[in-house]
């Protein structure tokens, strides 16, 4: 699995014992595959979020929990699905808030790659999942790796961290709020979107901060 982690991220995280972490995770996943379990996303897409954004390019981190757990959904980017898939409810609500917040009409495409390539790290805290079993790879080692990514990026400074829902909010403990912007709200899930996500204006707040700190704003329209 280490071979799929982009070289620049290996260097960025060089002090965090990556090899042993990933060997342990790989052994667990291979054991599950031998038992006939189906794991998402495909192995080559596990680190897709890191492949699309190099450490020195990160402007924004949007943190998810774990990948979608149905066939043909998980594509390695948090909240994202391939363009030929139906939009998940949370992603629909994200698009509603983008349009409301920025007063724009957007292309509602499931794959968020065009956003990621602008320096938005769409990072799930847990990078794999068993089919039809959400949260199944909690505590197999992914959290340690992604917590290290978050804390290491925090040290860079002037990064916007967008944390939706209670799970993501716990990660604020790894972020220096004096040198970064942390935006929190309820999760965009239909169960909680009306409890603080809608109207929270994370996208305009994000862009205002980036411009103030001499960085280009994110084009959230997916074009």
PDB file of N, CA, C and O in Angstrom, residues 88-130:
ATOM      1  N   UNK A  88     -25.260  11.517  -3.961  1.00  0.00           N
ATOM      2  CA  UNK A  88     -25.679  11.179  -2.596  1.00  0.00           C
ATOM      3  C   UNK A  88     -26.341  12.388  -1.932  1.00  0.00           C
ATOM      4  O   UNK A  88     -26.038  13.538  -2.273  1.00  0.00           O
ATOM      5  N   UNK A  89     -27.217  12.155  -0.960  1.00  0.00           N
ATOM      6  CA  UNK A  89     -27.936  13.261  -0.321  1.00  0.00           C
ATOM      7  C   UNK A  89     -27.031  14.335   0.280  1.00  0.00           C
ATOM      8  O   UNK A  89     -27.320  15.527   0.166  1.00  0.00           O
ATOM      9  N   UNK A  90     -25.941  13.939   0.927  1.00  0.00           N
ATOM     10  CA  UNK A  90     -25.048  14.932   1.530  1.00  0.00           C
ATOM     11  C   UNK A  90     -24.433  15.829   0.467  1.00  0.00           C
ATOM     12  O   UNK A  90     -24.287  17.050   0.668  1.00  0.00           O
ATOM     13  N   UNK A  91     -24.049  15.241  -0.662  1.00  0.00           N
ATOM     14  CA  UNK A  91     -23.450  16.030  -1.737  1.00  0.00           C
ATOM     15  C   UNK A  91     -24.479  16.977  -2.344  1.00  0.00           C
ATOM     16  O   UNK A  91     -24.169  18.125  -2.673  1.00  0.00           O
ATOM     17  N   UNK A  92     -25.719  16.528  -2.486  1.00  0.00           N
ATOM     18  CA  UNK A  92     -26.778  17.423  -2.953  1.00  0.00           C
ATOM     19  C   UNK A  92     -26.899  18.637  -2.049  1.00  0.00           C
ATOM     20  O   UNK A  92     -27.030  19.783  -2.519  1.00  0.00           O
ATOM     21  N   UNK A  93     -26.836  18.417  -0.748  1.00  0.00           N
ATOM     22  CA  UNK A  93     -26.961  19.525   0.198  1.00  0.00           C
ATOM     23  C   UNK A  93     -25.750  20.447   0.166  1.00  0.00           C
ATOM     24  O   UNK A  93     -25.878  21.668   0.358  1.00  0.00           O
ATOM     25  N   UNK A  94     -24.577  19.879  -0.085  1.00  0.00           N
ATOM     26  CA  UNK A  94     -23.383  20.718  -0.261  1.00  0.00           C
ATOM     27  C   UNK A  94     -23.572  21.649  -1.455  1.00  0.00           C
ATOM     28  O   UNK A  94     -23.276  22.855  -1.386  1.00  0.00           O
ATOM     29  N   UNK A  95     -24.102  21.121  -2.538  1.00  0.00           N
ATOM     30  CA  UNK A  95     -24.333  21.947  -3.723  1.00  0.00           C
ATOM     31  C   UNK A  95     -25.380  23.030  -3.454  1.00  0.00           C
ATOM     32  O   UNK A  95     -25.249  24.166  -3.925  1.00  0.00           O
ATOM     33  N   UNK A  96     -26.415  22.695  -2.701  1.00  0.00           N
ATOM     34  CA  UNK A  96     -27.437  23.687  -2.339  1.00  0.00           C
ATOM     35  C   UNK A  96     -26.796  24.839  -1.568  1.00  0.00           C
ATOM     36  O   UNK A  96     -27.063  26.023  -1.823  1.00  0.00           O
ATOM     37  N   UNK A  97     -25.911  24.506  -0.635  1.00  0.00           N
ATOM     38  CA  UNK A  97     -25.272  25.551   0.178  1.00  0.00           C
ATOM     39  C   UNK A  97     -24.283  26.372  -0.647  1.00  0.00           C
ATOM     40  O   UNK A  97     -24.173  27.592  -0.448  1.00  0.00           O
ATOM     41  N   UNK A  98     -23.568  25.739  -1.579  1.00  0.00           N
ATOM     42  CA  UNK A  98     -22.674  26.502  -2.462  1.00  0.00           C
ATOM     43  C   UNK A  98     -23.468  27.556  -3.228  1.00  0.00           C
ATOM     44  O   UNK A  98     -23.083  28.734  -3.281  1.00  0.00           O
ATOM     45  N   UNK A  99     -24.579  27.139  -3.825  1.00  0.00           N
ATOM     46  CA  UNK A  99     -25.378  28.071  -4.629  1.00  0.00           C
ATOM     47  C   UNK A  99     -25.962  29.183  -3.769  1.00  0.00           C
ATOM     48  O   UNK A  99     -25.972  30.357  -4.170  1.00  0.00           O
ATOM     49  N   UNK A 100     -26.445  28.837  -2.585  1.00  0.00           N
ATOM     50  CA  UNK A 100     -27.025  29.833  -1.691  1.00  0.00           C
ATOM     51  C   UNK A 100     -25.968  30.792  -1.150  1.00  0.00           C
ATOM     52  O   UNK A 100     -26.173  32.015  -1.113  1.00  0.00           O
ATOM     53  N   UNK A 101     -24.854  30.251  -0.756  1.00  0.00           N
ATOM     54  CA  UNK A 101     -23.780  31.040  -0.146  1.00  0.00           C
ATOM     55  C   UNK A 101     -23.152  32.002  -1.155  1.00  0.00           C
ATOM     56  O   UNK A 101     -22.972  33.191  -0.865  1.00  0.00           O
ATOM     57  N   UNK A 102     -22.839  31.497  -2.337  1.00  0.00           N
ATOM     58  CA  UNK A 102     -22.091  32.286  -3.314  1.00  0.00           C
ATOM     59  C   UNK A 102     -22.976  32.952  -4.366  1.00  0.00           C
ATOM     60  O   UNK A 102     -22.470  33.667  -5.236  1.00  0.00           O
ATOM     61  N   UNK A 103     -24.294  32.678  -4.296  1.00  0.00           N
ATOM     62  CA  UNK A 103     -25.251  33.267  -5.239  1.00  0.00           C
ATOM     63  C   UNK A 103     -24.860  32.950  -6.687  1.00  0.00           C
ATOM     64  O   UNK A 103     -24.806  33.820  -7.554  1.00  0.00           O
ATOM     65  N   UNK A 104     -24.571  31.673  -6.913  1.00  0.00           N
ATOM     66  CA  UNK A 104     -24.194  31.219  -8.254  1.00  0.00           C
ATOM     67  C   UNK A 104     -24.963  29.954  -8.592  1.00  0.00           C
ATOM     68  O   UNK A 104     -25.504  29.287  -7.710  1.00  0.00           O
ATOM     69  N   UNK A 105     -25.012  29.606  -9.871  1.00  0.00           N
ATOM     70  CA  UNK A 105     -25.513  28.322 -10.329  1.00  0.00           C
ATOM     71  C   UNK A 105     -24.307  27.459 -10.668  1.00  0.00           C
ATOM     72  O   UNK A 105     -23.376  27.921 -11.336  1.00  0.00           O
ATOM     73  N   UNK A 106     -24.321  26.234 -10.218  1.00  0.00           N
ATOM     74  CA  UNK A 106     -23.170  25.377 -10.438  1.00  0.00           C
ATOM     75  C   UNK A 106     -23.559  24.150 -11.239  1.00  0.00           C
ATOM     76  O   UNK A 106     -24.727  23.771 -11.309  1.00  0.00           O
ATOM     77  N   UNK A 107     -22.545  23.539 -11.855  1.00  0.00           N
ATOM     78  CA  UNK A 107     -22.740  22.240 -12.496  1.00  0.00           C
ATOM     79  C   UNK A 107     -22.729  21.180 -11.395  1.00  0.00           C
ATOM     80  O   UNK A 107     -21.751  21.045 -10.675  1.00  0.00           O
ATOM     81  N   UNK A 108     -23.809  20.462 -11.280  1.00  0.00           N
ATOM     82  CA  UNK A 108     -23.929  19.489 -10.202  1.00  0.00           C
ATOM     83  C   UNK A 108     -23.353  18.145 -10.649  1.00  0.00           C
ATOM     84  O   UNK A 108     -24.068  17.200 -10.954  1.00  0.00           O
ATOM     85  N   UNK A 109     -22.014  18.091 -10.683  1.00  0.00           N
ATOM     86  CA  UNK A 109     -21.301  16.875 -11.054  1.00  0.00           C
ATOM     87  C   UNK A 109     -20.817  16.173  -9.791  1.00  0.00           C
ATOM     88  O   UNK A 109     -20.343  16.812  -8.851  1.00  0.00           O
ATOM     89  N   UNK A 110     -20.918  14.845  -9.794  1.00  0.00           N
ATOM     90  CA  UNK A 110     -20.563  14.103  -8.591  1.00  0.00           C
ATOM     91  C   UNK A 110     -19.090  14.088  -8.273  1.00  0.00           C
ATOM     92  O   UNK A 110     -18.702  14.074  -7.101  1.00  0.00           O
ATOM     93  N   UNK A 111     -18.244  14.084  -9.313  1.00  0.00           N
ATOM     94  CA  UNK A 111     -16.804  14.008  -9.092  1.00  0.00           C
ATOM     95  C   UNK A 111     -16.258  15.406  -8.799  1.00  0.00           C
ATOM     96  O   UNK A 111     -16.361  16.310  -9.630  1.00  0.00           O
ATOM     97  N   UNK A 112     -15.663  15.566  -7.632  1.00  0.00           N
ATOM     98  CA  UNK A 112     -15.185  16.867  -7.175  1.00  0.00           C
ATOM     99  C   UNK A 112     -13.722  17.120  -7.526  1.00  0.00           C
ATOM    100  O   UNK A 112     -13.063  17.956  -6.919  1.00  0.00           O
ATOM    101  N   UNK A 113     -13.224  16.427  -8.535  1.00  0.00           N
ATOM    102  CA  UNK A 113     -11.809  16.545  -8.893  1.00  0.00           C
ATOM    103  C   UNK A 113     -11.418  17.975  -9.251  1.00  0.00           C
ATOM    104  O   UNK A 113     -10.324  18.427  -8.905  1.00  0.00           O
ATOM    105  N   UNK A 114     -12.295  18.712  -9.950  1.00  0.00           N
ATOM    106  CA  UNK A 114     -11.923  20.077 -10.346  1.00  0.00           C
ATOM    107  C   UNK A 114     -11.746  20.981  -9.130  1.00  0.00           C
ATOM    108  O   UNK A 114     -10.938  21.922  -9.167  1.00  0.00           O
ATOM    109  N   UNK A 115     -12.470  20.702  -8.061  1.00  0.00           N
ATOM    110  CA  UNK A 115     -12.263  21.445  -6.816  1.00  0.00           C
ATOM    111  C   UNK A 115     -10.964  21.004  -6.149  1.00  0.00           C
ATOM    112  O   UNK A 115     -10.156  21.827  -5.710  1.00  0.00           O
ATOM    113  N   UNK A 116     -10.729  19.708  -6.099  1.00  0.00           N
ATOM    114  CA  UNK A 116      -9.518  19.185  -5.462  1.00  0.00           C
ATOM    115  C   UNK A 116      -8.254  19.752  -6.105  1.00  0.00           C
ATOM    116  O   UNK A 116      -7.305  20.131  -5.409  1.00  0.00           O
ATOM    117  N   UNK A 117      -8.253  19.850  -7.419  1.00  0.00           N
ATOM    118  CA  UNK A 117      -7.056  20.303  -8.136  1.00  0.00           C
ATOM    119  C   UNK A 117      -6.718  21.764  -7.878  1.00  0.00           C
ATOM    120  O   UNK A 117      -5.639  22.227  -8.244  1.00  0.00           O
ATOM    121  N   UNK A 118      -7.620  22.489  -7.245  1.00  0.00           N
ATOM    122  CA  UNK A 118      -7.351  23.881  -6.895  1.00  0.00           C
ATOM    123  C   UNK A 118      -6.686  24.023  -5.526  1.00  0.00           C
ATOM    124  O   UNK A 118      -6.424  25.137  -5.065  1.00  0.00           O
ATOM    125  N   UNK A 119      -6.419  22.898  -4.879  1.00  0.00           N
ATOM    126  CA  UNK A 119      -5.780  22.941  -3.569  1.00  0.00           C
ATOM    127  C   UNK A 119      -6.708  22.607  -2.429  1.00  0.00           C
ATOM    128  O   UNK A 119      -6.432  22.955  -1.277  1.00  0.00           O
ATOM    129  N   UNK A 120      -7.810  21.901  -2.734  1.00  0.00           N
ATOM    130  CA  UNK A 120      -8.761  21.491  -1.700  1.00  0.00           C
ATOM    131  C   UNK A 120      -8.557  20.002  -1.420  1.00  0.00           C
ATOM    132  O   UNK A 120      -8.839  19.161  -2.272  1.00  0.00           O
ATOM    133  N   UNK A 121      -8.060  19.690  -0.236  1.00  0.00           N
ATOM    134  CA  UNK A 121      -7.827  18.303   0.140  1.00  0.00           C
ATOM    135  C   UNK A 121      -9.124  17.719   0.692  1.00  0.00           C
ATOM    136  O   UNK A 121      -9.561  18.073   1.794  1.00  0.00           O
ATOM    137  N   UNK A 122      -9.752  16.857  -0.105  1.00  0.00           N
ATOM    138  CA  UNK A 122     -11.022  16.227   0.268  1.00  0.00           C
ATOM    139  C   UNK A 122     -10.695  14.906   0.961  1.00  0.00           C
ATOM    140  O   UNK A 122     -10.689  13.841   0.359  1.00  0.00           O
ATOM    141  N   UNK A 123     -10.428  14.995   2.254  1.00  0.00           N
ATOM    142  CA  UNK A 123      -9.812  13.898   3.004  1.00  0.00           C
ATOM    143  C   UNK A 123     -10.809  13.212   3.915  1.00  0.00           C
ATOM    144  O   UNK A 123     -11.411  13.846   4.784  1.00  0.00           O
ATOM    145  N   UNK A 124     -10.996  11.916   3.733  1.00  0.00           N
ATOM    146  CA  UNK A 124     -11.712  11.122   4.722  1.00  0.00           C
ATOM    147  C   UNK A 124     -10.760  10.749   5.852  1.00  0.00           C
ATOM    148  O   UNK A 124      -9.587  10.452   5.619  1.00  0.00           O
ATOM    149  N   UNK A 125     -11.261  10.762   7.077  1.00  0.00           N
ATOM    150  CA  UNK A 125     -10.434  10.369   8.214  1.00  0.00           C
ATOM    151  C   UNK A 125     -10.078   8.893   8.147  1.00  0.00           C
ATOM    152  O   UNK A 125      -8.988   8.480   8.543  1.00  0.00           O
ATOM    153  N   UNK A 126     -11.008   8.092   7.631  1.00  0.00           N
ATOM    154  CA  UNK A 126     -10.816   6.654   7.425  1.00  0.00           C
ATOM    155  C   UNK A 126     -10.872   6.420   5.920  1.00  0.00           C
ATOM    156  O   UNK A 126     -11.822   6.834   5.269  1.00  0.00           O
ATOM    157  N   UNK A 127      -9.866   5.775   5.346  1.00  0.00           N
ATOM    158  CA  UNK A 127      -9.716   5.787   3.890  1.00  0.00           C
ATOM    159  C   UNK A 127     -10.289   4.572   3.180  1.00  0.00           C
ATOM    160  O   UNK A 127     -10.305   4.541   1.948  1.00  0.00           O
ATOM    161  N   UNK A 128     -10.773   3.585   3.913  1.00  0.00           N
ATOM    162  CA  UNK A 128     -11.388   2.414   3.280  1.00  0.00           C
ATOM    163  C   UNK A 128     -12.622   1.998   4.079  1.00  0.00           C
ATOM    164  O   UNK A 128     -12.805   2.402   5.235  1.00  0.00           O
ATOM    165  N   UNK A 129     -13.443   1.145   3.453  1.00  0.00           N
ATOM    166  CA  UNK A 129     -14.657   0.672   4.113  1.00  0.00           C
ATOM    167  C   UNK A 129     -15.072  -0.654   3.481  1.00  0.00           C
ATOM    168  O   UNK A 129     -14.809  -0.909   2.307  1.00  0.00           O
ATOM    169  N   UNK A 130     -15.699  -1.509   4.271  1.00  0.00           N
ATOM    170  CA  UNK A 130     -16.264  -2.747   3.744  1.00  0.00           C
ATOM    171  C   UNK A 130     -17.626  -2.467   3.123  1.00  0.00           C
ATOM    172  O   UNK A 130     -18.384  -1.622   3.614  1.00  0.00           O
TER     173      UNK A 130
END
